[in-house]
Coordinates of C-alpha atoms in Angstrom, one line a residue:
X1 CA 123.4 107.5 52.6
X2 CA 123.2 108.4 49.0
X3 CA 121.4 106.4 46.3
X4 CA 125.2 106.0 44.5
X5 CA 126.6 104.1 48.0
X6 CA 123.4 102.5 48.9
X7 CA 123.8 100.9 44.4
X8 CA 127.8 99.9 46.0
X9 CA 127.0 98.7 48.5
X10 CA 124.7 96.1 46.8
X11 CA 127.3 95.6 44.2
X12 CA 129.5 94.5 47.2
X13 CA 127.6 92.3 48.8
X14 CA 126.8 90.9 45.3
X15 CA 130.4 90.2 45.0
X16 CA 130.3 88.5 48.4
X17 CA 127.6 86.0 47.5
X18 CA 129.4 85.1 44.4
X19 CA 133.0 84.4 45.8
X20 CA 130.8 82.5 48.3
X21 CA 130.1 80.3 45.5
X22 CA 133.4 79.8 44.1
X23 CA 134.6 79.0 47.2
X24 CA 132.1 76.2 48.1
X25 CA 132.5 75.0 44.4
X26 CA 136.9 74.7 45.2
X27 CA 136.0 72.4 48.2
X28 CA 136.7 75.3 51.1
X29 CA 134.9 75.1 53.4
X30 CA 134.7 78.5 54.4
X31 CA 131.4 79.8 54.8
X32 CA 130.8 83.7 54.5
X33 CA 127.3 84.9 56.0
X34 CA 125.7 88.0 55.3
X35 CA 122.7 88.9 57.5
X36 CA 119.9 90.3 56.4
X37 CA 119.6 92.7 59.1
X38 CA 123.0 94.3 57.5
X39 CA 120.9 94.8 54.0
X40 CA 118.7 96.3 55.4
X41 CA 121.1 98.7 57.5
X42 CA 122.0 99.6 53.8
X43 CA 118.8 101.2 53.3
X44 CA 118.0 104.9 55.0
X45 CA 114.4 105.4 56.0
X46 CA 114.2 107.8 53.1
X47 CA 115.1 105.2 50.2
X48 CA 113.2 102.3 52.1
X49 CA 110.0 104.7 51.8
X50 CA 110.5 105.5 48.3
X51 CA 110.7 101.8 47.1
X52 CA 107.3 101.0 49.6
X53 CA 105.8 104.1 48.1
X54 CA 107.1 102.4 44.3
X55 CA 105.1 99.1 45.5
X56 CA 102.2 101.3 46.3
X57 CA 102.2 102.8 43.3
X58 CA 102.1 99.6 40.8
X59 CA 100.0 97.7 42.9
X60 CA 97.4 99.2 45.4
X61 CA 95.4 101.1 42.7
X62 CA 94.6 98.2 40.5
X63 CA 93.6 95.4 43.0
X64 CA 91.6 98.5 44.9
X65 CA 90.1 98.5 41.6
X66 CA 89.3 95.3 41.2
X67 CA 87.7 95.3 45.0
X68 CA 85.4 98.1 43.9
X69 CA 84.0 96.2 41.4
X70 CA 83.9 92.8 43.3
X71 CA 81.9 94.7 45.8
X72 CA 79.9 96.6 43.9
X73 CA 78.9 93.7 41.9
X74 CA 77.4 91.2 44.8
X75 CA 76.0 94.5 46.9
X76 CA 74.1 95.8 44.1
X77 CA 71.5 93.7 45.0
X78 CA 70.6 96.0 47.7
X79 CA 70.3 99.0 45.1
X80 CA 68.8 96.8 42.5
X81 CA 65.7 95.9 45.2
X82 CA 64.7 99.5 45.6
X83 CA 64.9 100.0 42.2
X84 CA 62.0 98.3 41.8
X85 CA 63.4 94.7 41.4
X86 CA 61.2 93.3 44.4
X87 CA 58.0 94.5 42.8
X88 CA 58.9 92.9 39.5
X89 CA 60.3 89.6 40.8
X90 CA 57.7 89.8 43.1
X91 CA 60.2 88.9 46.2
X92 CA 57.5 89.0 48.9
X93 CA 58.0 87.4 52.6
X94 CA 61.9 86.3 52.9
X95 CA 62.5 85.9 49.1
X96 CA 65.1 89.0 48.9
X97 CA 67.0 87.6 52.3
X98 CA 67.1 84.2 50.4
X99 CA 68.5 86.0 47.4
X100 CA 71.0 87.9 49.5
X101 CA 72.2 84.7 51.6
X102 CA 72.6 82.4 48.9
X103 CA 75.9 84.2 47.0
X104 CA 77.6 83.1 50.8
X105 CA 76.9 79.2 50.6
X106 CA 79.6 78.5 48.4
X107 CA 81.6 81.9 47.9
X108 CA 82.6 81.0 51.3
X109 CA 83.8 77.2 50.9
X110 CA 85.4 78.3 47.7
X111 CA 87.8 80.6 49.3
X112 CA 90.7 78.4 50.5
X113 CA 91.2 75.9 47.3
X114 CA 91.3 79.3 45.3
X115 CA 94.0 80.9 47.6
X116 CA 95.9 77.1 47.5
X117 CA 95.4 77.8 43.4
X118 CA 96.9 81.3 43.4
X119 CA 100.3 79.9 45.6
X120 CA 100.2 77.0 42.4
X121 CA 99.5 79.3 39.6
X122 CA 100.7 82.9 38.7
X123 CA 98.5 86.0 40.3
X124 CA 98.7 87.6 37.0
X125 CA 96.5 84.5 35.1
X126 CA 94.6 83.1 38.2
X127 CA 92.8 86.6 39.2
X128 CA 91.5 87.9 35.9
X129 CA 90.5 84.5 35.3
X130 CA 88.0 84.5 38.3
X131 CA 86.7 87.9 37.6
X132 CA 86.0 87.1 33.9
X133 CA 84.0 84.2 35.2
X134 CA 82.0 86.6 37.8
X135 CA 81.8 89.5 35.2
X136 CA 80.0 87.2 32.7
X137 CA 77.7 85.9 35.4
X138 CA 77.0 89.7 36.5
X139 CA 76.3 90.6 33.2
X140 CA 73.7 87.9 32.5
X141 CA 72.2 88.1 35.8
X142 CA 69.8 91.3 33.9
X143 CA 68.1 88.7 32.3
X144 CA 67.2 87.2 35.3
X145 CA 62.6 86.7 35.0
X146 CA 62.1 84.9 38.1
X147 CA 62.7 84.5 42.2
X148 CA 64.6 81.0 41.1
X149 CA 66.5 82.0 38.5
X150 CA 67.8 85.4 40.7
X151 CA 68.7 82.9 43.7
X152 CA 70.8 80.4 40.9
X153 CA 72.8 83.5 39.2
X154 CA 73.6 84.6 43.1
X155 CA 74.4 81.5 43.6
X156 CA 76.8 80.9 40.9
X157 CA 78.5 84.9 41.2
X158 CA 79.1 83.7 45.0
X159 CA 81.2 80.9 43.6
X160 CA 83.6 83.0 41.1
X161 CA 83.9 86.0 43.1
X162 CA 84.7 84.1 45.9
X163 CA 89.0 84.2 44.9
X164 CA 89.3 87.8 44.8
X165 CA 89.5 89.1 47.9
X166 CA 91.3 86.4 50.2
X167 CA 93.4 86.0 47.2
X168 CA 94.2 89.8 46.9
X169 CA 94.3 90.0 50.3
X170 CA 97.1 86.9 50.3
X171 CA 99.0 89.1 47.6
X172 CA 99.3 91.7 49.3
X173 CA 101.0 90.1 52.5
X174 CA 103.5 88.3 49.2
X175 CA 105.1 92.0 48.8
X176 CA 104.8 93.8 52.1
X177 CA 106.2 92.7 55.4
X178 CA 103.9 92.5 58.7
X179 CA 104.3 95.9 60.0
X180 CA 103.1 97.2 56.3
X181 CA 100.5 95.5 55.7
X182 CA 97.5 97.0 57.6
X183 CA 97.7 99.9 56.0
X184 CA 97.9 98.5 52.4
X185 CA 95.0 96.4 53.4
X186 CA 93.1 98.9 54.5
X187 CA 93.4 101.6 51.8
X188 CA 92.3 97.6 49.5
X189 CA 89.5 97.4 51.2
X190 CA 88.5 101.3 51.6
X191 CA 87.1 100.2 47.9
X192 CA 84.2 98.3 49.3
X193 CA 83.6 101.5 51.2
X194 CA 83.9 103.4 47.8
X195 CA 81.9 100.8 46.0
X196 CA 78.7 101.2 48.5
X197 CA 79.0 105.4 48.2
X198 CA 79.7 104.9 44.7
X199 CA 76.7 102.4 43.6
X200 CA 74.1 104.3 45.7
X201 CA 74.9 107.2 43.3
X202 CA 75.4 104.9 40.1
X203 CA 72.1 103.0 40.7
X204 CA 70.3 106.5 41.1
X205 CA 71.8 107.8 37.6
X206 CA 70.9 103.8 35.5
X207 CA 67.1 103.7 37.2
X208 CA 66.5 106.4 34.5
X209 CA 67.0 104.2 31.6
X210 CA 63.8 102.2 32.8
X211 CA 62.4 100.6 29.7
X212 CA 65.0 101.5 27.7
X213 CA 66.0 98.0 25.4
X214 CA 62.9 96.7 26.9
X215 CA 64.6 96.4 30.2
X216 CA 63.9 97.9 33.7
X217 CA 66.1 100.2 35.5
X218 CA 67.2 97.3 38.1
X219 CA 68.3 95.1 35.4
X220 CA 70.1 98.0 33.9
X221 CA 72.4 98.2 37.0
X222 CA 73.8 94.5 36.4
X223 CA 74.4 94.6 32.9
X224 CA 76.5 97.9 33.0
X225 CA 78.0 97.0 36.1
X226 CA 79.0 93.9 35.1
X227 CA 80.3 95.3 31.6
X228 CA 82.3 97.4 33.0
X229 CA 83.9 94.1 35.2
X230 CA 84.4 91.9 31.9
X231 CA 86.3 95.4 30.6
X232 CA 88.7 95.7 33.7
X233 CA 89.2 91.7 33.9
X234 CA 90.4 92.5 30.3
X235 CA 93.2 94.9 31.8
X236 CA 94.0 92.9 34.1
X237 CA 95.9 90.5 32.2
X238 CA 98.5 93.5 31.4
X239 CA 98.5 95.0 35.0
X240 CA 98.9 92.6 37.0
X241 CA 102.3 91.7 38.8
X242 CA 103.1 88.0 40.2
X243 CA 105.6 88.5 42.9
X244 CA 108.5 90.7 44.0
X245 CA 110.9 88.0 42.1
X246 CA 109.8 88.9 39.0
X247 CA 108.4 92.8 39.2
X248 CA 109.9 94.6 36.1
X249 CA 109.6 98.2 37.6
X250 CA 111.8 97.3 40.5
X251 CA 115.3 97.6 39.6
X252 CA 118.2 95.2 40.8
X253 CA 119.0 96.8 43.9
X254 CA 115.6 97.4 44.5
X255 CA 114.3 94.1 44.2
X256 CA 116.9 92.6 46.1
X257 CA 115.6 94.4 49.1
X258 CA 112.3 94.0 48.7
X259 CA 113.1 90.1 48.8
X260 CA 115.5 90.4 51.7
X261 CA 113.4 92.5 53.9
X262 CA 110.7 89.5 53.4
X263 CA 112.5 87.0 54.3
X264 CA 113.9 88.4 57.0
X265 CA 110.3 89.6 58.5
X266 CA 109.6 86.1 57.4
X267 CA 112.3 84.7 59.6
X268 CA 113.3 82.5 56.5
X269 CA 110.0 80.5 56.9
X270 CA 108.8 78.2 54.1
X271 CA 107.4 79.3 51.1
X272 CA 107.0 76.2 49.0
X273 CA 104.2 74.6 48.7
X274 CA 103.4 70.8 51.0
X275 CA 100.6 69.7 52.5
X276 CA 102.3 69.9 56.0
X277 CA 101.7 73.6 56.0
X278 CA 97.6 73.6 55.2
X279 CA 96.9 71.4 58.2
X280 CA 99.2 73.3 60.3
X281 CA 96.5 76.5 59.4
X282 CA 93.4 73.9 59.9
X283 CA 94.4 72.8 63.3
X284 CA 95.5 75.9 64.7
X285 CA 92.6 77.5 67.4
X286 CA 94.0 81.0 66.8
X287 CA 92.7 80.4 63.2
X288 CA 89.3 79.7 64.4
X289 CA 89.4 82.7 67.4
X290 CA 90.3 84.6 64.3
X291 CA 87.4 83.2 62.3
X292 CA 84.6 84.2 64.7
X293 CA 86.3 88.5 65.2
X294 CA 86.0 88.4 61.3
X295 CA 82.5 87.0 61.6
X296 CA 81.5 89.4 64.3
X297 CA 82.7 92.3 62.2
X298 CA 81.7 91.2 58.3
X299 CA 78.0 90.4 59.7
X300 CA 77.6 94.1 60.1
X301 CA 79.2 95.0 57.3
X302 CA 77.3 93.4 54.6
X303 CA 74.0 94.3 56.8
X304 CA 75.6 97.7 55.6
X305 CA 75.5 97.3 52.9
X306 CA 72.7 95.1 51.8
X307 CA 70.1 96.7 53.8
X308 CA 71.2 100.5 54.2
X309 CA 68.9 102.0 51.3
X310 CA 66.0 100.1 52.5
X311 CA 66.9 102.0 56.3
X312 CA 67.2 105.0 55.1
X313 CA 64.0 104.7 52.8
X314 CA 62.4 103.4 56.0
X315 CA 63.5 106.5 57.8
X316 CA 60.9 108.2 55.5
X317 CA 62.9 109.1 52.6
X318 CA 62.1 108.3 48.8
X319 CA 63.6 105.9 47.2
X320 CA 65.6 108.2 45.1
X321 CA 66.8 110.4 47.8
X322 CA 67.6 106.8 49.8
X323 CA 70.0 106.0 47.0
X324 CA 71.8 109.0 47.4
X325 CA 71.6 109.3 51.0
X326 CA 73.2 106.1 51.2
X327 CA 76.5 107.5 49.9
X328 CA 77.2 109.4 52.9
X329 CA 78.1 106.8 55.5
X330 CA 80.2 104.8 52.6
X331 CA 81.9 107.6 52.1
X332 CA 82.6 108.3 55.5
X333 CA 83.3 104.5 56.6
X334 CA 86.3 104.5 53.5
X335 CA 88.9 107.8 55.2
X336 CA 87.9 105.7 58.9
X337 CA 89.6 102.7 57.2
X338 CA 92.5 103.9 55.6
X339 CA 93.4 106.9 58.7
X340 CA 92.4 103.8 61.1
X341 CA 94.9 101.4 59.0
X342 CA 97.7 104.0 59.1
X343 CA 97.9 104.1 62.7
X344 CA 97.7 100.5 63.5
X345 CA 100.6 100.1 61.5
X346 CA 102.4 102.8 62.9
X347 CA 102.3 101.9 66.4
X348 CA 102.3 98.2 65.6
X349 CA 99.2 97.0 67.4
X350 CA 96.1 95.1 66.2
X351 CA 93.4 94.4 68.8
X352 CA 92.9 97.6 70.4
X353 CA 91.9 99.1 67.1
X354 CA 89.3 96.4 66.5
X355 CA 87.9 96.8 69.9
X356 CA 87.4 101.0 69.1
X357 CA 86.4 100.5 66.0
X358 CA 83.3 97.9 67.3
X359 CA 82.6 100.4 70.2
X360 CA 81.9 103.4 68.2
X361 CA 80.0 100.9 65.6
X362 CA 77.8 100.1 68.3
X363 CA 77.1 103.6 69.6
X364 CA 76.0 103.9 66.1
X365 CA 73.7 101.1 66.1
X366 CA 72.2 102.3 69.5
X367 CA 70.8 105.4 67.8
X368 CA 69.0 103.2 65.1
X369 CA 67.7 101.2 67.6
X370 CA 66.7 103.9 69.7
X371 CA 64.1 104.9 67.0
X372 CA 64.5 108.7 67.3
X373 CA 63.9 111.2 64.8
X374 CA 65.6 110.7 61.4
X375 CA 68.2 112.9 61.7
X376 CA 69.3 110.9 64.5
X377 CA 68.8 107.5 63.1
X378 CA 71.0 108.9 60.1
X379 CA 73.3 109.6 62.2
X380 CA 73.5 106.3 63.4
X381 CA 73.6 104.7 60.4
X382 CA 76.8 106.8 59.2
X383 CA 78.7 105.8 63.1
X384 CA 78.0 102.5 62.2
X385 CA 79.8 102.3 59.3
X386 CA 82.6 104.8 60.3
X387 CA 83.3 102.1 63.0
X388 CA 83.0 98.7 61.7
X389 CA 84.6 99.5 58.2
X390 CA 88.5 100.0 59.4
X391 CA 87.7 96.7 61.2
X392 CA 88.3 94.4 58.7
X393 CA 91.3 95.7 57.0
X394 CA 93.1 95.7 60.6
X395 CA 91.9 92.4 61.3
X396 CA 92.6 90.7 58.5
X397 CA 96.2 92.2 59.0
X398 CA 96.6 90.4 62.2
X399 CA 95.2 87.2 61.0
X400 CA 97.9 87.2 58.5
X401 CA 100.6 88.7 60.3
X402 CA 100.1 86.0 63.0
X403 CA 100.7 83.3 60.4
X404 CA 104.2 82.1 59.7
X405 CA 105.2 80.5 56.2
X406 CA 103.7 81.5 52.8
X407 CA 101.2 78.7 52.4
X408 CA 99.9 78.9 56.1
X409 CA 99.7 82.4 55.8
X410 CA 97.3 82.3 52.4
X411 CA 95.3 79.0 54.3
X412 CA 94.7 80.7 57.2
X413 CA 93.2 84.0 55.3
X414 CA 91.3 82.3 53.1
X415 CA 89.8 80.4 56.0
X416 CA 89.1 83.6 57.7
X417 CA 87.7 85.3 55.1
X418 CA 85.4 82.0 53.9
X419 CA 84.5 81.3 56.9
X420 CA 83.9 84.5 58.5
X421 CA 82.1 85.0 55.4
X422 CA 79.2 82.7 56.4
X423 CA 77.8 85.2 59.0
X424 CA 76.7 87.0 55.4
X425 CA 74.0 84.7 55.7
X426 CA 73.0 85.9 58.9
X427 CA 73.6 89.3 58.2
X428 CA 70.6 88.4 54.9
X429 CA 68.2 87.8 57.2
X430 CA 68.6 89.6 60.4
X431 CA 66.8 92.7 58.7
X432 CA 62.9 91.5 58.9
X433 CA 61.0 93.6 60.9
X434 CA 60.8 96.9 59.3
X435 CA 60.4 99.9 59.7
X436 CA 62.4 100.3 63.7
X437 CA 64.2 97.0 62.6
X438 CA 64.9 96.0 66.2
X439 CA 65.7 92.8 65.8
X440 CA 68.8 93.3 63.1
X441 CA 70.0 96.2 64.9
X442 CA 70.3 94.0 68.3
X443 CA 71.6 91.1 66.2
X444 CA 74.3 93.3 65.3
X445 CA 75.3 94.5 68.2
X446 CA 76.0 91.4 69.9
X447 CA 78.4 89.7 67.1
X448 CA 80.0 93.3 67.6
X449 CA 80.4 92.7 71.2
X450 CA 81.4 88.8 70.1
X451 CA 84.2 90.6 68.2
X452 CA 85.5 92.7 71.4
X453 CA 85.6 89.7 73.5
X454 CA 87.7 87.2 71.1
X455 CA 90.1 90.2 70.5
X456 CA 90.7 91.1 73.7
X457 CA 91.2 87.1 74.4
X458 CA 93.5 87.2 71.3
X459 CA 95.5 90.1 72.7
X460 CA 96.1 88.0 76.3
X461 CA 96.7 84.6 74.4
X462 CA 99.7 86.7 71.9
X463 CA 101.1 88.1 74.7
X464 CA 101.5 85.0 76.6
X465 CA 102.6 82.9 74.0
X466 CA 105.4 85.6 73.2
X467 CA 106.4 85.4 76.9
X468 CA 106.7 82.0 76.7
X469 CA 109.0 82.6 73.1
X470 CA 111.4 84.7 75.0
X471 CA 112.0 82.9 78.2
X472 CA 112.4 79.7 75.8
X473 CA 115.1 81.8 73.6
X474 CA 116.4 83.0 76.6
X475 CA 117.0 79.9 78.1
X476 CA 118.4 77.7 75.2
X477 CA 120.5 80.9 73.4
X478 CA 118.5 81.0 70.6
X479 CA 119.0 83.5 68.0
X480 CA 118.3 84.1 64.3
X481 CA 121.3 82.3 63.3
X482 CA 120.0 79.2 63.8
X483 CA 116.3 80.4 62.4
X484 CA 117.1 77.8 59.6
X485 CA 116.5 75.0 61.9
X486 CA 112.7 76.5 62.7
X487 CA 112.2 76.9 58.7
X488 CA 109.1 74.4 58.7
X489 CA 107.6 75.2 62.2
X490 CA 105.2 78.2 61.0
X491 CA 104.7 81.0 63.5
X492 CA 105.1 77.9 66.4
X493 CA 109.4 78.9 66.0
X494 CA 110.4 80.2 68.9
X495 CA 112.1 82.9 67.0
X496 CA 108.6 84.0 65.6
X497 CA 106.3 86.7 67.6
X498 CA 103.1 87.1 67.6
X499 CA 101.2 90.7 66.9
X500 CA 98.6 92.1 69.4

């Protein structure tokens, strides 16, 4: 179909709605229905891919951005310790894992009231307002003197970066329907990936301004990192877009079918805002099975990335070379996610990919543990990463996807991602018996293998519960014409169906 009858055909059904209108307003009571299935018939494969790729475009790179940065900003710590920060904040014993552990305590029970503020209050306000407030706090933190003061500015960058990614996460799902999203999410969260390749090299190039403004090299990392944060949270105010309602660089036509291909992946679920919808999220087990595959997976991944220069310095390495060798597996671990993402969006499944992904993590972690010679270990280090990183986009994907209605939807990611986020305090201190580091590499090996079991639970519980869907549809002739009557039921409408 050509762009010129796809524009008609809009125009007709335009019409439509608005003799619909007149004719309710006269007293008739004819009602004329249009399907949303039929606009979407509208819309060849070609055209539906161009307006996706259009969303891509205006959206992706900038909140990637902003990830980077997020990430970069509470993992430099790791970079900032070889750097020489232990030896001048004289973090002996379990003072840096007390550092590390601390920016989880409340950037983790943050999380949901912030996602309940971004439904409330526009994207385009609420987000660079929260990464203003962790810019500043990043910037200061280089005039941290003291173990005390460096565990109350963690502390305090825990709490305002603790919006961002549930909340970008959330945004995304606002624009892209379920089959989508994985991939979107996934090439979002490929910046964290970025970020720890990225601020290995960075923190090698600032340790040369040591003394430079009467400053160390360490202390040098925050303040230009976190510059650099306040700059982009300035942008943001301009570059962000709120929702698909209101996106000037979609045209009519084009913004009409973005809205109806939501609601009708939606199956015209609520989007307002009540009360209702947040407990439905807190009393739901699946939210809580989801809550402990997240937590399985994120423990390794901040172990990644808080503790791989110290590894790889532990492998023998010096400290310089262990900053750049710590770009490798970063870089590696960020094409994993996005080719991983790709694919579980193309053939529509979740679970399966988290299991791989944790297996090949843990043949990775086997070879650290193993204690063979550095090559090896390296080695190891890099199929950790490649495995575990496509993880959480992929998950996060089906914890969303799996939750019906706007509000329950952000709830029940921002409970996955603050609560899952608390195994970031296990993943602090797991790393305490250098140089083999037995215990950590063990410790992460079983919340890996915590992750395989809950998925493959979560794939046997979603197929049952869809089972039960269709027999129930079957029996009472239920179909999307009457999805209106579900509209406050969440994902528990029988017309709803559950990813695996």
């Amino acid at each position: 179909m050509s762009s010129h009858s796809f524009n008609q055909s809009f125009l007709s059904i335009t019409l439509t709605q608005g003799s619909t209108d007149s004719l309710h307003k006269s007293g008739i009571a004819t009602v004329l229905h249009i399907e949303e299935k039929q606009i979407a018939e509208e819309l060849n494969p070609g055209e539906r891919a161009r307006i996706l790729r259009k969303l891509d475009w205006h959206l992706l790179p900038f909140v990637s951005l902003l990830y980077m940065l997020s990430f970069l900003d509470r993992a430099n710590v790791g970079n900032a310790k070889v750097a020489g920060m232990s030896k001048d904040l004289n973090l002996i014993g379990l003072r840096y894992n007390i550092a590390a552990a601390v920016f989880f305590i409340l950037y983790s029970f943050a999380e949901v009231p912030s996602n309940i503020a971004l439904k409330l209050f526009r994207p385009s306000r609420w987000i660079p307002i929260i990464m203003l407030a962790w810019g500043l706090v990043m910037t200061l933190m280089c005039l941290v003197d003291s173990f005390r003061s460096l565990v109350v500015a963690r502390m305090f960058l825990g709490l305002t970066e603790a919006g961002l990614f549930p909340g970008v996460t959330y945004y995304i799902s606002l624009w892209y329907p379920r089959s989508e999203q994985s991939k979107r999410i996934a090439i979002f969260f490929s910046a964290a990936t970025v970020a720890g390749a990225f601020g290995g090299l960075l923190a090698y190039g600032i340790e040369h301004l040591e003394g430079i403004g009467g400053l160390h090299g360490w202390q040098w990392i925050f303040l230009l990192e976190g510059a650099a944060t306040l700059f982009v949270a300035c942008l943001s105010f301009f570059f962000m877009h709120d929702y698909p309602e209101t996106a000037t660089f979609l045209t009519e036509t084009e913004r009409a079918y973005v809205i109806d291909m939501l609601k009708q992946d939606a199956n015209n679920l609520a989007t307002h805002y009540h009360i209702r919808f947040v407990l439905q999220a807190m009393k739901d087990y699946k939210t809580y099975i989801q809550v402990f595959i997240y937590m399985g997976l994120l423990v390794p991944v901040y172990a990644i990335a808080l503790f791989t220069p110290t590894i790889i310095n532990e492998l023998g390495y010096s400290t310089t070379h262990a900053q750049l060798l710590s770009a490798p597996p970063f870089l590696a671990g960020c094409f994993a996610t996005i080719l991983v993402g790709i694919y579980s969006d193309k053939y529509q499944i979740r679970g399966p990919f988290i299991i791989g992904g944790a297996c090949v993590s843990i043949v990775g972690y086997i070879l650290l543990y193993c204690d063979g010679p550095a090559g090896m270990s390296y080695t190891g280090a890099c199929l950790a990463a490649i495995g575990v990183y496509p993880t959480i986009a992929v998950d996060l994907a089906w914890a969303g996807s799996n939750a019906g209605g706007d509000l329950k939807r952000g709830v029940v990611i921002a409970m996955v991602i603050g609560l899952g986020n608390l195994g970031g305090i296990c993943s602090s201190f797991v790393y305490i018996d250098p140089p083999n580091f037995h215990i950590g590499h063990g410790t992460i090996m079983g919340f890996l293998c915590l992750s395989i079991s809950l998925s493959l639970f979560a794939m046997w519980d979603c197929s049952r519960l869809n089972k039960n869907k269709e027999a129930q549809c079957q029996a009472e002739g239920l179909t999307d014409s009457r999805k209106n009557e579900f509209r406050d039921m969440g994902d528990a409408s029988p017309l709803f169906r559950y990813a695996i």
